[in-house]
């Protein structure tokens, strides 16, 4: 009986902690969304409780600012970067898992060591390189440096190592090539890990700020995070309602990606449990 009561108390404590954390995380988003519905004059006066709510700020953001162009730029950059990371990271992880060559493990550890190097340390040489290639203020300047990642290779390698060796031996007996085994067996087996990497890659690219700020100089290529900063330096600086509405619009795609990723992850986990 005491054990049951202790277990119930532990569960209630966990639920209480989760509720508190949810409130801490959600309250700023709720306040931000509510503020985006208020007139700028009332925001400036600190009037957060008002009946004058409307979607005027959202209409103004989409008609008076290039926010839609920023969203399109970020969508293109994030999507292409994610696709390249899925291809290159999965192929590298396959090589580090199933191919046997001299120095494979040592090379993998060197590859992992690059994770300890902060991107800020690479900014100057990367900037000089892309400037010499005349790729500044271009989509590719924000895609090429992030076409692969050591973290993605490490995560997929750990997933690929869970594939039974008997499956690889059976495929070798059947005469499947490395590309056939990679496409027909390895990728379907690691579907959840690939979805996780895709979500991580997309959100990381979408939220980039420093590198786009240094390498883009026009609204035609500027992504959304740098575009929000640009809005605050133009004539819309004092229109806080419009800026807050723009920030709310920017968050929507990330929420969609998280929702789709979570749903896909749950469905994949359920399929794995059934099997």
Short mmCIF file of C-alpha atoms in Angstrom, two decimals:
data_model
loop_
_atom_site.label_atom_id
_atom_site.label_comp_id
_atom_site.label_asym_id
_atom_site.label_seq_id
_atom_site.Cartn_x
_atom_site.Cartn_y
_atom_site.Cartn_z
CA UNK A 1 0.00 0.00 0.00
CA UNK A 2 2.80 2.38 0.90
CA UNK A 3 4.53 1.54 -2.36
CA UNK A 4 1.40 2.45 -4.34
CA UNK A 5 1.01 5.76 -2.51
CA UNK A 6 4.68 6.59 -3.08
CA UNK A 7 4.28 5.79 -6.78
CA UNK A 8 1.18 8.01 -7.05
CA UNK A 9 2.97 10.88 -5.29
CA UNK A 10 5.91 10.51 -7.66
CA UNK A 11 3.59 10.65 -10.69
CA UNK A 12 1.76 13.71 -9.34
CA UNK A 13 5.10 15.42 -8.77
CA UNK A 14 6.18 14.62 -12.32
CA UNK A 15 2.90 15.95 -13.73
CA UNK A 16 3.19 19.12 -11.64
CA UNK A 17 6.75 19.65 -12.85
CA UNK A 18 5.69 19.14 -16.48
CA UNK A 19 2.81 21.63 -16.07
CA UNK A 20 5.15 24.23 -14.60
CA UNK A 21 7.66 23.75 -17.42
CA UNK A 22 4.87 23.95 -20.00
CA UNK A 23 3.67 27.23 -18.51
CA UNK A 24 7.18 28.68 -18.51
CA UNK A 25 7.66 27.72 -22.16
CA UNK A 26 4.19 28.60 -23.49
CA UNK A 27 3.49 31.89 -21.70
CA UNK A 28 6.03 33.93 -23.78
CA UNK A 29 4.54 32.51 -27.00
CA UNK A 30 1.00 33.31 -25.87
CA UNK A 31 1.97 36.84 -24.88
CA UNK A 32 3.77 37.33 -28.19
CA UNK A 33 0.79 36.10 -30.21
CA UNK A 34 -1.62 38.24 -28.21
CA UNK A 35 0.60 41.29 -28.68
CA UNK A 36 0.61 40.75 -32.44
CA UNK A 37 -3.17 41.26 -32.44
CA UNK A 38 -3.02 44.65 -30.67
CA UNK A 39 -2.55 48.11 -32.21
CA UNK A 40 0.98 49.49 -31.97
CA UNK A 41 -0.22 52.53 -30.04
CA UNK A 42 -1.56 50.36 -27.23
CA UNK A 43 1.59 48.21 -27.23
CA UNK A 44 3.70 51.34 -26.79
CA UNK A 45 1.54 52.39 -23.85
CA UNK A 46 1.87 48.96 -22.23
CA UNK A 47 -1.82 48.10 -22.61
CA UNK A 48 -1.77 44.35 -22.99
CA UNK A 49 -5.45 43.92 -22.13
CA UNK A 50 -7.53 45.48 -24.87
CA UNK A 51 -10.63 44.71 -26.88
CA UNK A 52 -9.15 46.26 -30.05
CA UNK A 53 -7.78 43.01 -31.40
CA UNK A 54 -7.58 42.34 -35.13
CA UNK A 55 -5.47 40.75 -37.85
CA UNK A 56 -4.44 44.17 -39.19
CA UNK A 57 -0.80 43.66 -38.15
CA UNK A 58 -0.63 40.38 -40.08
CA UNK A 59 -2.12 41.97 -43.20
CA UNK A 60 0.33 44.87 -42.91
CA UNK A 61 3.27 42.51 -42.42
CA UNK A 62 2.44 40.57 -45.58
CA UNK A 63 1.67 43.63 -47.72
CA UNK A 64 4.09 46.28 -46.45
CA UNK A 65 7.17 44.18 -45.74
CA UNK A 66 9.04 41.50 -47.75
CA UNK A 67 8.27 38.88 -45.10
CA UNK A 68 6.84 36.48 -47.72
CA UNK A 69 10.07 36.76 -49.70
CA UNK A 70 12.07 36.05 -46.54
CA UNK A 71 9.93 32.99 -45.86
CA UNK A 72 10.43 31.71 -49.40
CA UNK A 73 14.20 32.19 -49.16
CA UNK A 74 14.38 30.30 -45.87
CA UNK A 75 12.15 27.53 -47.23
CA UNK A 76 14.38 27.04 -50.28
CA UNK A 77 17.62 27.14 -48.28
CA UNK A 78 16.36 24.87 -45.48
CA UNK A 79 14.80 22.31 -47.83
CA UNK A 80 17.85 21.98 -50.09
CA UNK A 81 20.22 21.86 -47.12
CA UNK A 82 18.12 19.16 -45.46
CA UNK A 83 18.09 17.02 -48.62
CA UNK A 84 21.86 17.29 -49.01
CA UNK A 85 22.43 16.41 -45.36
CA UNK A 86 20.21 13.34 -45.63
CA UNK A 87 22.10 12.14 -48.71
CA UNK A 88 25.67 12.88 -47.64
CA UNK A 89 25.28 11.99 -43.96
CA UNK A 90 23.59 8.68 -44.72
CA UNK A 91 26.20 7.75 -47.34
CA UNK A 92 29.06 8.66 -45.00
CA UNK A 93 27.47 6.73 -42.14
CA UNK A 94 27.07 3.73 -44.47
CA UNK A 95 30.74 3.89 -45.41
CA UNK A 96 31.84 4.11 -41.77
CA UNK A 97 29.59 1.16 -40.88
CA UNK A 98 29.66 -1.37 -43.74
CA UNK A 99 32.80 -0.60 -45.75
CA UNK A 100 36.11 -1.93 -44.50
CA UNK A 101 39.18 0.11 -45.35
CA UNK A 102 42.43 0.99 -43.66
CA UNK A 103 42.14 3.77 -41.08
CA UNK A 104 38.32 3.77 -41.10
CA UNK A 105 37.89 4.17 -37.34
CA UNK A 106 40.68 6.75 -37.05
CA UNK A 107 39.13 8.78 -39.86
CA UNK A 108 35.75 8.59 -38.16
CA UNK A 109 37.19 9.94 -34.89
CA UNK A 110 38.86 12.78 -36.78
CA UNK A 111 35.50 13.46 -38.41
CA UNK A 112 33.85 13.60 -34.98
CA UNK A 113 36.56 15.91 -33.68
CA UNK A 114 35.27 18.63 -36.02
CA UNK A 115 32.19 18.87 -33.77
CA UNK A 116 34.39 20.54 -31.15
CA UNK A 117 35.26 23.34 -33.57
CA UNK A 118 32.68 26.15 -33.27
CA UNK A 119 31.30 27.53 -36.49
CA UNK A 120 32.39 31.04 -35.46
CA UNK A 121 36.01 29.89 -35.87
CA UNK A 122 35.26 29.00 -39.51
CA UNK A 123 33.50 32.23 -40.44
CA UNK A 124 36.52 34.19 -41.72
CA UNK A 125 38.05 31.46 -43.93
CA UNK A 126 34.60 30.48 -45.25
CA UNK A 127 33.76 34.09 -46.01
CA UNK A 128 37.06 34.59 -47.84
CA UNK A 129 36.52 31.38 -49.80
CA UNK A 130 33.02 32.27 -50.97
CA UNK A 131 34.06 35.82 -51.76
CA UNK A 132 36.82 34.49 -54.04
CA UNK A 133 34.21 32.27 -55.72
CA UNK A 134 31.81 35.21 -56.21
CA UNK A 135 29.07 33.36 -54.33
CA UNK A 136 28.24 36.00 -51.73
CA UNK A 137 24.60 37.14 -51.65
CA UNK A 138 23.49 33.85 -53.15
CA UNK A 139 21.49 30.83 -52.05
CA UNK A 140 24.52 28.56 -52.35
CA UNK A 141 26.60 30.54 -49.87
CA UNK A 142 24.08 29.49 -47.21
CA UNK A 143 23.78 25.89 -48.42
CA UNK A 144 27.28 24.61 -49.26
CA UNK A 145 28.87 25.02 -45.77
CA UNK A 146 26.05 22.96 -44.23
CA UNK A 147 25.58 20.20 -46.80
CA UNK A 148 26.78 17.64 -44.25
CA UNK A 149 27.36 17.48 -40.51
CA UNK A 150 29.44 15.36 -38.17
CA UNK A 151 26.48 15.06 -35.82
CA UNK A 152 24.27 13.67 -38.58
CA UNK A 153 26.90 11.12 -39.61
CA UNK A 154 27.40 10.04 -35.99
CA UNK A 155 23.67 9.64 -35.34
CA UNK A 156 23.02 7.66 -38.52
CA UNK A 157 26.10 5.49 -37.98
CA UNK A 158 24.79 4.53 -34.56
CA UNK A 159 21.45 3.63 -36.15
CA UNK A 160 23.06 1.65 -38.98
CA UNK A 161 25.11 -0.36 -36.48
CA UNK A 162 21.84 -1.78 -35.12
CA UNK A 163 21.20 -3.55 -38.44
CA UNK A 164 21.85 -7.29 -38.00
CA UNK A 165 25.03 -8.51 -39.65
CA UNK A 166 23.06 -11.52 -40.90
CA UNK A 167 21.00 -9.20 -43.09
CA UNK A 168 24.12 -7.80 -44.73
CA UNK A 169 25.51 -11.30 -45.26
CA UNK A 170 22.22 -12.45 -46.80
CA UNK A 171 22.21 -9.48 -49.17
CA UNK A 172 25.82 -10.24 -50.17
CA UNK A 173 24.83 -13.83 -50.94
CA UNK A 174 21.93 -12.55 -53.07
CA UNK A 175 24.41 -10.42 -55.00
CA UNK A 176 23.13 -6.99 -53.95
CA UNK A 177 25.56 -4.16 -54.50
CA UNK A 178 26.36 -1.60 -51.83
CA UNK A 179 23.96 0.92 -53.38
CA UNK A 180 21.17 -1.66 -53.56
CA UNK A 181 21.67 -2.70 -49.94
CA UNK A 182 21.87 1.00 -48.96
CA UNK A 183 18.64 1.90 -50.74
CA UNK A 184 16.50 -1.21 -50.13
CA UNK A 185 17.54 -2.22 -46.61
CA UNK A 186 19.51 0.41 -44.73
CA UNK A 187 17.44 3.53 -45.41
CA UNK A 188 14.03 1.91 -44.67
CA UNK A 189 15.45 0.41 -41.46
CA UNK A 190 16.71 3.81 -40.26
CA UNK A 191 13.57 5.76 -41.22
CA UNK A 192 13.04 7.25 -37.76
CA UNK A 193 16.66 8.39 -37.51
CA UNK A 194 16.42 9.98 -40.96
CA UNK A 195 13.24 11.83 -39.97
CA UNK A 196 14.95 13.04 -36.80
CA UNK A 197 17.95 14.29 -38.75
CA UNK A 198 15.68 15.96 -41.32
CA UNK A 199 13.78 17.84 -38.61
CA UNK A 200 16.98 18.86 -36.84
CA UNK A 201 18.63 19.99 -40.07
CA UNK A 202 15.62 21.97 -41.27
CA UNK A 203 15.12 23.79 -37.97
CA UNK A 204 18.84 24.51 -37.55
CA UNK A 205 19.05 26.00 -41.03
CA UNK A 206 15.79 27.92 -40.60
CA UNK A 207 17.04 29.56 -37.40
CA UNK A 208 20.49 30.55 -38.68
CA UNK A 209 21.37 34.17 -38.06
CA UNK A 210 25.11 34.97 -38.04
CA UNK A 211 26.18 33.46 -41.36
CA UNK A 212 23.24 34.87 -43.42
CA UNK A 213 23.80 38.28 -41.82
CA UNK A 214 27.41 38.28 -43.07
CA UNK A 215 26.83 36.87 -46.55
CA UNK A 216 23.50 38.31 -47.78
CA UNK A 217 23.01 41.94 -48.73
CA UNK A 218 19.59 42.09 -50.41
CA UNK A 219 16.03 41.02 -49.70
CA UNK A 220 16.15 38.77 -52.76
CA UNK A 221 18.32 36.24 -50.89
CA UNK A 222 17.99 37.25 -47.24
CA UNK A 223 16.44 34.49 -45.05
CA UNK A 224 13.75 35.10 -42.53
CA UNK A 225 15.75 35.41 -39.29
CA UNK A 226 18.02 38.05 -40.79
CA UNK A 227 14.98 39.60 -42.44
CA UNK A 228 13.35 40.23 -39.06
CA UNK A 229 16.46 42.09 -37.95
CA UNK A 230 16.32 44.09 -41.17
CA UNK A 231 12.71 45.11 -40.48
CA UNK A 232 13.78 46.71 -37.19
CA UNK A 233 16.35 48.87 -39.00
CA UNK A 234 13.90 50.28 -41.56
CA UNK A 235 10.94 52.63 -41.34
CA UNK A 236 8.90 49.92 -39.63
CA UNK A 237 11.10 50.14 -36.51
CA UNK A 238 8.38 51.76 -34.40
CA UNK A 239 5.57 49.54 -35.68
CA UNK A 240 5.93 46.90 -32.99
CA UNK A 241 2.61 45.29 -33.80
CA UNK A 242 3.73 44.59 -37.36
CA UNK A 243 7.11 43.29 -36.23
CA UNK A 244 5.47 41.03 -33.64
CA UNK A 245 3.08 39.70 -36.29
CA UNK A 246 6.06 39.01 -38.56
CA UNK A 247 7.76 37.09 -35.76
CA UNK A 248 4.60 35.04 -35.22
CA UNK A 249 4.42 34.21 -38.94
CA UNK A 250 8.05 33.05 -38.85
CA UNK A 251 7.33 30.60 -36.02
CA UNK A 252 4.49 28.84 -37.91
CA UNK A 253 6.69 26.77 -40.29
CA UNK A 254 8.85 25.52 -37.40
CA UNK A 255 5.74 24.40 -35.52
CA UNK A 256 4.51 22.56 -38.62
CA UNK A 257 7.86 20.77 -38.98
CA UNK A 258 7.85 19.78 -35.30
CA UNK A 259 4.27 18.52 -35.54
CA UNK A 260 4.93 16.46 -38.68
CA UNK A 261 8.20 15.11 -37.26
CA UNK A 262 6.60 14.12 -33.97
CA UNK A 263 3.67 12.42 -35.72
CA UNK A 264 6.00 10.53 -38.08
CA UNK A 265 8.24 9.53 -35.18
CA UNK A 266 5.28 8.15 -33.21
CA UNK A 267 3.92 6.24 -36.19
CA UNK A 268 7.37 4.79 -36.90
CA UNK A 269 7.82 3.79 -33.27
CA UNK A 270 4.40 2.10 -33.26
CA UNK A 271 5.26 0.17 -36.42
CA UNK A 272 8.52 -0.96 -34.83
CA UNK A 273 6.70 -2.09 -31.69
CA UNK A 274 4.19 -4.08 -33.74
CA UNK A 275 6.97 -5.79 -35.67
#
